[in-house]
Amino acid sequence: MARRAETIELAVLGLLHEGPMHGYELRKRLNLMLGWGRVLSYGSLYPTLKKMLRGALIEETTATVTPVTRRPRIVYQVTEAGHREFERLMSEVGPTAWEDDTFDIRFAFFGRTDMEIRLRVLEGRRTRLQERLERVQNQLALTQKEVDQYAAELQRHGVESVEREVRWLSDLINAERTHGSPAPPAPPDESSPTATGPSADQHK
């Protein structure tokens, strides 16, 4: 839960860099970023916003009243402290930057980081997936005779999904090294750069 809250906080700071937004718009944009498999509820968003307000990372302003409710609409905007915190978070390079919970959010804001940081995060993500792939492939050979055809098919699907993302990451890394900015091919599937189907980690 703590890591999820940190991920939402990073995403909120990144989105508010584009300009002030009200809660509904923030939630809509966050759901687009998180992908269809991880729908964000108001119950998850608003506690994070309250925490960020207490930390002075964001602030509230009152927008024009809406024609339907005639109530002022609360709009959130990033503060100077929020700008600094966003830059700090985006400059961090380590395991949390390339794990499943945070990589897609980091990737969405890659345009605001320098090439060296992008490369280190992409390479870290690729290494993490290659380790996962090797582990699961070894287990797949051992378990295929012990499970029915549907369970085996699910395992194969997970392996193929991770292989596809590894190839995608390699193309991105090569583009960064060649051009200094990504010229990415199509992501692994239609939902998210990091969508990997049924998680291969389920079959550790």
PDB file of C-alpha atoms in Angstrom:
ATOM      1  CA  MET A   1       0.000   0.000   0.000  1.00  0.00           C
ATOM      2  CA  ALA A   2       2.843   2.406   0.827  1.00  0.00           C
ATOM      3  CA  ARG A   3       4.501   1.838  -2.539  1.00  0.00           C
ATOM      4  CA  ARG A   4       1.194   2.289  -4.354  1.00  0.00           C
ATOM      5  CA  ALA A   5       0.672   5.614  -2.567  1.00  0.00           C
ATOM      6  CA  GLU A   6       4.179   6.728  -3.560  1.00  0.00           C
ATOM      7  CA  THR A   7       3.473   5.776  -7.167  1.00  0.00           C
ATOM      8  CA  ILE A   8       0.229   7.781  -7.171  1.00  0.00           C
ATOM      9  CA  GLU A   9       2.087  10.717  -5.612  1.00  0.00           C
ATOM     10  CA  LEU A  10       4.723  10.664  -8.357  1.00  0.00           C
ATOM     11  CA  ALA A  11       2.025  10.481 -11.032  1.00  0.00           C
ATOM     12  CA  VAL A  12       0.063  13.374  -9.506  1.00  0.00           C
ATOM     13  CA  LEU A  13       3.156  15.570  -9.358  1.00  0.00           C
ATOM     14  CA  GLY A  14       3.982  14.732 -12.956  1.00  0.00           C
ATOM     15  CA  LEU A  15       0.489  15.483 -14.218  1.00  0.00           C
ATOM     16  CA  LEU A  16       0.223  18.748 -12.294  1.00  0.00           C
ATOM     17  CA  HIS A  17       3.424  19.895 -13.977  1.00  0.00           C
ATOM     18  CA  GLU A  18       1.221  20.220 -17.068  1.00  0.00           C
ATOM     19  CA  GLY A  19      -1.114  22.599 -15.254  1.00  0.00           C
ATOM     20  CA  PRO A  20      -3.758  22.728 -12.492  1.00  0.00           C
ATOM     21  CA  MET A  21      -6.384  19.958 -12.477  1.00  0.00           C
ATOM     22  CA  HIS A  22      -9.424  19.099 -10.424  1.00  0.00           C
ATOM     23  CA  GLY A  23      -9.862  15.717  -8.782  1.00  0.00           C
ATOM     24  CA  TYR A  24     -12.026  14.165 -11.481  1.00  0.00           C
ATOM     25  CA  GLU A  25      -9.589  15.081 -14.230  1.00  0.00           C
ATOM     26  CA  LEU A  26      -6.646  13.807 -12.181  1.00  0.00           C
ATOM     27  CA  ARG A  27      -8.357  10.467 -11.588  1.00  0.00           C
ATOM     28  CA  LYS A  28      -9.228  10.121 -15.280  1.00  0.00           C
ATOM     29  CA  ARG A  29      -5.658  10.866 -16.379  1.00  0.00           C
ATOM     30  CA  LEU A  30      -4.201   8.556 -13.725  1.00  0.00           C
ATOM     31  CA  ASN A  31      -6.405   5.675 -14.838  1.00  0.00           C
ATOM     32  CA  LEU A  32      -5.209   6.158 -18.414  1.00  0.00           C
ATOM     33  CA  MET A  33      -1.612   6.001 -17.199  1.00  0.00           C
ATOM     34  CA  LEU A  34      -2.097   3.018 -14.898  1.00  0.00           C
ATOM     35  CA  GLY A  35      -3.876   0.959 -17.541  1.00  0.00           C
ATOM     36  CA  TRP A  36      -7.178  -0.839 -17.572  1.00  0.00           C
ATOM     37  CA  GLY A  37      -6.025  -3.511 -15.105  1.00  0.00           C
ATOM     38  CA  ARG A  38      -5.376  -1.041 -12.256  1.00  0.00           C
ATOM     39  CA  VAL A  39      -8.354   1.269 -11.947  1.00  0.00           C
ATOM     40  CA  LEU A  40      -7.796   3.990  -9.362  1.00  0.00           C
ATOM     41  CA  SER A  41     -10.696   4.770  -7.034  1.00  0.00           C
ATOM     42  CA  TYR A  42     -11.408   8.061  -5.311  1.00  0.00           C
ATOM     43  CA  GLY A  43     -10.738   6.182  -2.073  1.00  0.00           C
ATOM     44  CA  SER A  44      -7.131   5.716  -3.172  1.00  0.00           C
ATOM     45  CA  LEU A  45      -6.611   9.127  -4.754  1.00  0.00           C
ATOM     46  CA  TYR A  46      -7.970  11.530  -2.152  1.00  0.00           C
ATOM     47  CA  PRO A  47      -5.940  10.268   0.842  1.00  0.00           C
ATOM     48  CA  THR A  48      -2.839  10.765  -1.306  1.00  0.00           C
ATOM     49  CA  LEU A  49      -3.935  14.287  -2.240  1.00  0.00           C
ATOM     50  CA  LYS A  50      -4.565  15.124   1.432  1.00  0.00           C
ATOM     51  CA  LYS A  51      -1.109  13.829   2.351  1.00  0.00           C
ATOM     52  CA  MET A  52       0.470  15.900  -0.405  1.00  0.00           C
ATOM     53  CA  LEU A  53      -1.425  18.994   0.760  1.00  0.00           C
ATOM     54  CA  ARG A  54      -0.114  18.489   4.293  1.00  0.00           C
ATOM     55  CA  GLY A  55       3.392  18.161   2.890  1.00  0.00           C
ATOM     56  CA  ALA A  56       2.980  21.360   0.845  1.00  0.00           C
ATOM     57  CA  LEU A  57       3.746  19.491  -2.395  1.00  0.00           C
ATOM     58  CA  ILE A  58       0.481  20.684  -3.884  1.00  0.00           C
ATOM     59  CA  GLU A  59      -2.073  23.355  -3.021  1.00  0.00           C
ATOM     60  CA  GLU A  60      -5.771  23.889  -3.569  1.00  0.00           C
ATOM     61  CA  THR A  61      -7.379  26.737  -5.434  1.00  0.00           C
ATOM     62  CA  THR A  62     -11.025  27.418  -6.141  1.00  0.00           C
ATOM     63  CA  ALA A  63     -12.194  27.367  -9.728  1.00  0.00           C
ATOM     64  CA  THR A  64     -15.329  28.948 -11.187  1.00  0.00           C
ATOM     65  CA  VAL A  65     -18.572  27.437  -9.955  1.00  0.00           C
ATOM     66  CA  THR A  66     -19.994  24.685 -12.116  1.00  0.00           C
ATOM     67  CA  PRO A  67     -23.321  25.451 -13.866  1.00  0.00           C
ATOM     68  CA  VAL A  68     -24.982  22.309 -12.491  1.00  0.00           C
ATOM     69  CA  THR A  69     -24.067  22.276  -8.799  1.00  0.00           C
ATOM     70  CA  ARG A  70     -23.284  25.988  -8.408  1.00  0.00           C
ATOM     71  CA  ARG A  71     -20.519  24.963  -6.021  1.00  0.00           C
ATOM     72  CA  PRO A  72     -16.883  26.072  -6.304  1.00  0.00           C
ATOM     73  CA  ARG A  73     -14.676  23.384  -7.788  1.00  0.00           C
ATOM     74  CA  ILE A  74     -11.423  22.562  -6.026  1.00  0.00           C
ATOM     75  CA  VAL A  75      -8.406  22.587  -8.322  1.00  0.00           C
ATOM     76  CA  TYR A  76      -4.978  21.243  -7.394  1.00  0.00           C
ATOM     77  CA  GLN A  77      -1.694  22.722  -8.511  1.00  0.00           C
ATOM     78  CA  VAL A  78       1.923  21.848  -7.796  1.00  0.00           C
ATOM     79  CA  THR A  79       4.030  24.033  -5.488  1.00  0.00           C
ATOM     80  CA  GLU A  80       7.731  24.847  -5.699  1.00  0.00           C
ATOM     81  CA  ALA A  81       8.350  22.119  -3.130  1.00  0.00           C
ATOM     82  CA  GLY A  82       6.351  19.763  -5.344  1.00  0.00           C
ATOM     83  CA  HIS A  83       8.489  20.635  -8.349  1.00  0.00           C
ATOM     84  CA  ARG A  84      11.640  19.849  -6.381  1.00  0.00           C
ATOM     85  CA  GLU A  85      10.205  16.577  -5.075  1.00  0.00           C
ATOM     86  CA  PHE A  86       9.204  15.498  -8.585  1.00  0.00           C
ATOM     87  CA  GLU A  87      12.699  16.206  -9.908  1.00  0.00           C
ATOM     88  CA  ARG A  88      14.201  14.281  -6.999  1.00  0.00           C
ATOM     89  CA  LEU A  89      11.958  11.249  -7.545  1.00  0.00           C
ATOM     90  CA  MET A  90      12.586  11.204 -11.288  1.00  0.00           C
ATOM     91  CA  SER A  91      16.344  11.363 -10.778  1.00  0.00           C
ATOM     92  CA  GLU A  92      16.384   8.317  -8.494  1.00  0.00           C
ATOM     93  CA  VAL A  93      17.815   5.201 -10.067  1.00  0.00           C
ATOM     94  CA  GLY A  94      17.367   1.922  -8.248  1.00  0.00           C
ATOM     95  CA  PRO A  95      15.187  -1.190  -8.035  1.00  0.00           C
ATOM     96  CA  THR A  96      11.990   0.721  -7.268  1.00  0.00           C
ATOM     97  CA  ALA A  97      12.390   2.658 -10.537  1.00  0.00           C
ATOM     98  CA  TRP A  98      12.074  -0.438 -12.708  1.00  0.00           C
ATOM     99  CA  GLU A  99       9.711  -2.686 -10.779  1.00  0.00           C
ATOM    100  CA  ASP A 100       6.189  -3.381 -12.039  1.00  0.00           C
ATOM    101  CA  ASP A 101       4.492  -0.922  -9.674  1.00  0.00           C
ATOM    102  CA  THR A 102       6.444   2.154 -10.765  1.00  0.00           C
ATOM    103  CA  PHE A 103       8.114   1.629 -14.127  1.00  0.00           C
ATOM    104  CA  ASP A 104       5.161   2.642 -16.270  1.00  0.00           C
ATOM    105  CA  ILE A 105       4.711   5.898 -14.340  1.00  0.00           C
ATOM    106  CA  ARG A 106       8.419   6.690 -14.628  1.00  0.00           C
ATOM    107  CA  PHE A 107       8.300   5.894 -18.328  1.00  0.00           C
ATOM    108  CA  ALA A 108       5.344   8.252 -18.874  1.00  0.00           C
ATOM    109  CA  PHE A 109       7.499  11.171 -17.685  1.00  0.00           C
ATOM    110  CA  PHE A 110      10.760  10.181 -19.364  1.00  0.00           C
ATOM    111  CA  GLY A 111      10.668  13.356 -21.439  1.00  0.00           C
ATOM    112  CA  ARG A 112      11.606  15.271 -18.289  1.00  0.00           C
ATOM    113  CA  THR A 113      14.718  13.240 -17.471  1.00  0.00           C
ATOM    114  CA  ASP A 114      18.125  13.144 -19.115  1.00  0.00           C
ATOM    115  CA  MET A 115      19.341  10.322 -21.293  1.00  0.00           C
ATOM    116  CA  GLU A 116      21.651   8.803 -18.678  1.00  0.00           C
ATOM    117  CA  ILE A 117      18.818   8.340 -16.201  1.00  0.00           C
ATOM    118  CA  ARG A 118      16.500   6.962 -18.884  1.00  0.00           C
ATOM    119  CA  LEU A 119      19.117   4.438 -19.950  1.00  0.00           C
ATOM    120  CA  ARG A 120      19.804   3.263 -16.426  1.00  0.00           C
ATOM    121  CA  VAL A 121      16.108   2.762 -15.722  1.00  0.00           C
ATOM    122  CA  LEU A 122      15.495   0.959 -19.032  1.00  0.00           C
ATOM    123  CA  GLU A 123      18.527  -1.272 -18.520  1.00  0.00           C
ATOM    124  CA  GLY A 124      17.478  -2.005 -14.946  1.00  0.00           C
ATOM    125  CA  ARG A 125      14.002  -2.947 -16.102  1.00  0.00           C
ATOM    126  CA  ARG A 126      15.392  -5.211 -18.820  1.00  0.00           C
ATOM    127  CA  THR A 127      17.748  -6.953 -16.406  1.00  0.00           C
ATOM    128  CA  ARG A 128      14.901  -7.463 -13.935  1.00  0.00           C
ATOM    129  CA  LEU A 129      12.736  -9.064 -16.623  1.00  0.00           C
ATOM    130  CA  GLN A 130      15.571 -11.207 -17.952  1.00  0.00           C
ATOM    131  CA  GLU A 131      16.131 -12.595 -14.464  1.00  0.00           C
ATOM    132  CA  ARG A 132      12.410 -13.286 -14.163  1.00  0.00           C
ATOM    133  CA  LEU A 133      12.350 -14.888 -17.586  1.00  0.00           C
ATOM    134  CA  GLU A 134      15.242 -17.224 -16.873  1.00  0.00           C
ATOM    135  CA  ARG A 135      13.719 -18.340 -13.612  1.00  0.00           C
ATOM    136  CA  VAL A 136      10.297 -18.996 -15.084  1.00  0.00           C
ATOM    137  CA  GLN A 137      11.633 -20.745 -18.191  1.00  0.00           C
ATOM    138  CA  ASN A 138      13.556 -23.156 -15.990  1.00  0.00           C
ATOM    139  CA  GLN A 139      10.474 -23.863 -13.932  1.00  0.00           C
ATOM    140  CA  LEU A 140       8.289 -24.199 -17.002  1.00  0.00           C
ATOM    141  CA  ALA A 141      10.289 -27.158 -18.280  1.00  0.00           C
ATOM    142  CA  LEU A 142       9.949 -28.867 -14.911  1.00  0.00           C
ATOM    143  CA  THR A 143       6.243 -28.254 -14.370  1.00  0.00           C
ATOM    144  CA  GLN A 144       4.762 -28.877 -17.813  1.00  0.00           C
ATOM    145  CA  LYS A 145       4.416 -32.597 -17.099  1.00  0.00           C
ATOM    146  CA  GLU A 146       2.757 -31.902 -13.752  1.00  0.00           C
ATOM    147  CA  VAL A 147      -0.035 -29.519 -14.823  1.00  0.00           C
ATOM    148  CA  ASP A 148      -2.905 -29.719 -17.277  1.00  0.00           C
ATOM    149  CA  GLN A 149      -2.797 -28.093 -20.701  1.00  0.00           C
ATOM    150  CA  TYR A 150      -4.515 -24.874 -19.606  1.00  0.00           C
ATOM    151  CA  ALA A 151      -2.147 -24.201 -16.730  1.00  0.00           C
ATOM    152  CA  ALA A 152       0.792 -24.910 -19.038  1.00  0.00           C
ATOM    153  CA  GLU A 153      -0.646 -22.579 -21.655  1.00  0.00           C
ATOM    154  CA  LEU A 154      -0.986 -19.816 -19.052  1.00  0.00           C
ATOM    155  CA  GLN A 155       2.670 -20.259 -18.122  1.00  0.00           C
ATOM    156  CA  ARG A 156       3.740 -20.101 -21.759  1.00  0.00           C
ATOM    157  CA  HIS A 157       1.693 -16.953 -22.247  1.00  0.00           C
ATOM    158  CA  GLY A 158       3.455 -15.317 -19.311  1.00  0.00           C
ATOM    159  CA  VAL A 159       6.857 -16.235 -20.737  1.00  0.00           C
ATOM    160  CA  GLU A 160       5.993 -14.899 -24.200  1.00  0.00           C
ATOM    161  CA  SER A 161       4.732 -11.620 -22.709  1.00  0.00           C
ATOM    162  CA  VAL A 162       7.959 -11.059 -20.797  1.00  0.00           C
ATOM    163  CA  GLU A 163      10.035 -11.961 -23.876  1.00  0.00           C
ATOM    164  CA  ARG A 164       8.088  -9.391 -25.883  1.00  0.00           C
ATOM    165  CA  GLU A 165       8.741  -6.655 -23.329  1.00  0.00           C
ATOM    166  CA  VAL A 166      12.455  -7.515 -23.184  1.00  0.00           C
ATOM    167  CA  ARG A 167      12.664  -7.039 -26.972  1.00  0.00           C
ATOM    168  CA  TRP A 168      10.775  -3.741 -26.698  1.00  0.00           C
ATOM    169  CA  LEU A 169      13.125  -2.495 -23.985  1.00  0.00           C
ATOM    170  CA  SER A 170      16.164  -3.489 -26.043  1.00  0.00           C
ATOM    171  CA  ASP A 171      14.839  -1.475 -28.998  1.00  0.00           C
ATOM    172  CA  LEU A 172      14.287   1.540 -26.735  1.00  0.00           C
ATOM    173  CA  ILE A 173      17.783   1.255 -25.270  1.00  0.00           C
ATOM    174  CA  ASN A 174      19.337   1.040 -28.730  1.00  0.00           C
ATOM    175  CA  ALA A 175      17.335   4.079 -29.866  1.00  0.00           C
ATOM    176  CA  GLU A 176      18.476   6.077 -26.836  1.00  0.00           C
ATOM    177  CA  ARG A 177      22.108   5.212 -27.470  1.00  0.00           C
ATOM    178  CA  THR A 178      21.857   5.961 -31.184  1.00  0.00           C
ATOM    179  CA  HIS A 179      19.701   9.077 -31.230  1.00  0.00           C
ATOM    180  CA  GLY A 180      19.768  10.401 -27.672  1.00  0.00           C
ATOM    181  CA  SER A 181      16.004  10.233 -27.543  1.00  0.00           C
ATOM    182  CA  PRO A 182      13.588   7.342 -27.957  1.00  0.00           C
ATOM    183  CA  ALA A 183      12.104   6.391 -31.272  1.00  0.00           C
ATOM    184  CA  PRO A 184      10.119   3.529 -29.793  1.00  0.00           C
ATOM    185  CA  PRO A 185       8.404   0.774 -31.697  1.00  0.00           C
ATOM    186  CA  ALA A 186       4.935  -0.324 -30.703  1.00  0.00           C
ATOM    187  CA  PRO A 187       4.722  -1.323 -27.022  1.00  0.00           C
ATOM    188  CA  PRO A 188       4.200  -4.981 -26.061  1.00  0.00           C
ATOM    189  CA  ASP A 189       0.419  -4.751 -26.310  1.00  0.00           C
ATOM    190  CA  GLU A 190      -2.410  -2.246 -26.521  1.00  0.00           C
ATOM    191  CA  SER A 191      -2.904  -1.602 -22.810  1.00  0.00           C
ATOM    192  CA  SER A 192       0.429  -0.519 -21.335  1.00  0.00           C
ATOM    193  CA  PRO A 193       4.179  -0.536 -22.014  1.00  0.00           C
ATOM    194  CA  THR A 194       4.592  -2.869 -19.083  1.00  0.00           C
ATOM    195  CA  ALA A 195       1.599  -5.136 -19.574  1.00  0.00           C
ATOM    196  CA  THR A 196       2.861  -8.686 -19.326  1.00  0.00           C
ATOM    197  CA  GLY A 197      -0.341 -10.673 -19.362  1.00  0.00           C
ATOM    198  CA  PRO A 198      -0.685 -13.088 -16.459  1.00  0.00           C
ATOM    199  CA  SER A 199       2.270 -12.248 -14.258  1.00  0.00           C
ATOM    200  CA  ALA A 200       5.153 -14.608 -14.769  1.00  0.00           C
ATOM    201  CA  ASP A 201       6.069 -14.029 -11.128  1.00  0.00           C
ATOM    202  CA  GLN A 202       3.016 -16.024 -10.210  1.00  0.00           C
ATOM    203  CA  HIS A 203       4.932 -19.097 -11.268  1.00  0.00           C
ATOM    204  CA  LYS A 204       8.120 -18.499  -9.295  1.00  0.00           C
TER     205      LYS A 204
END
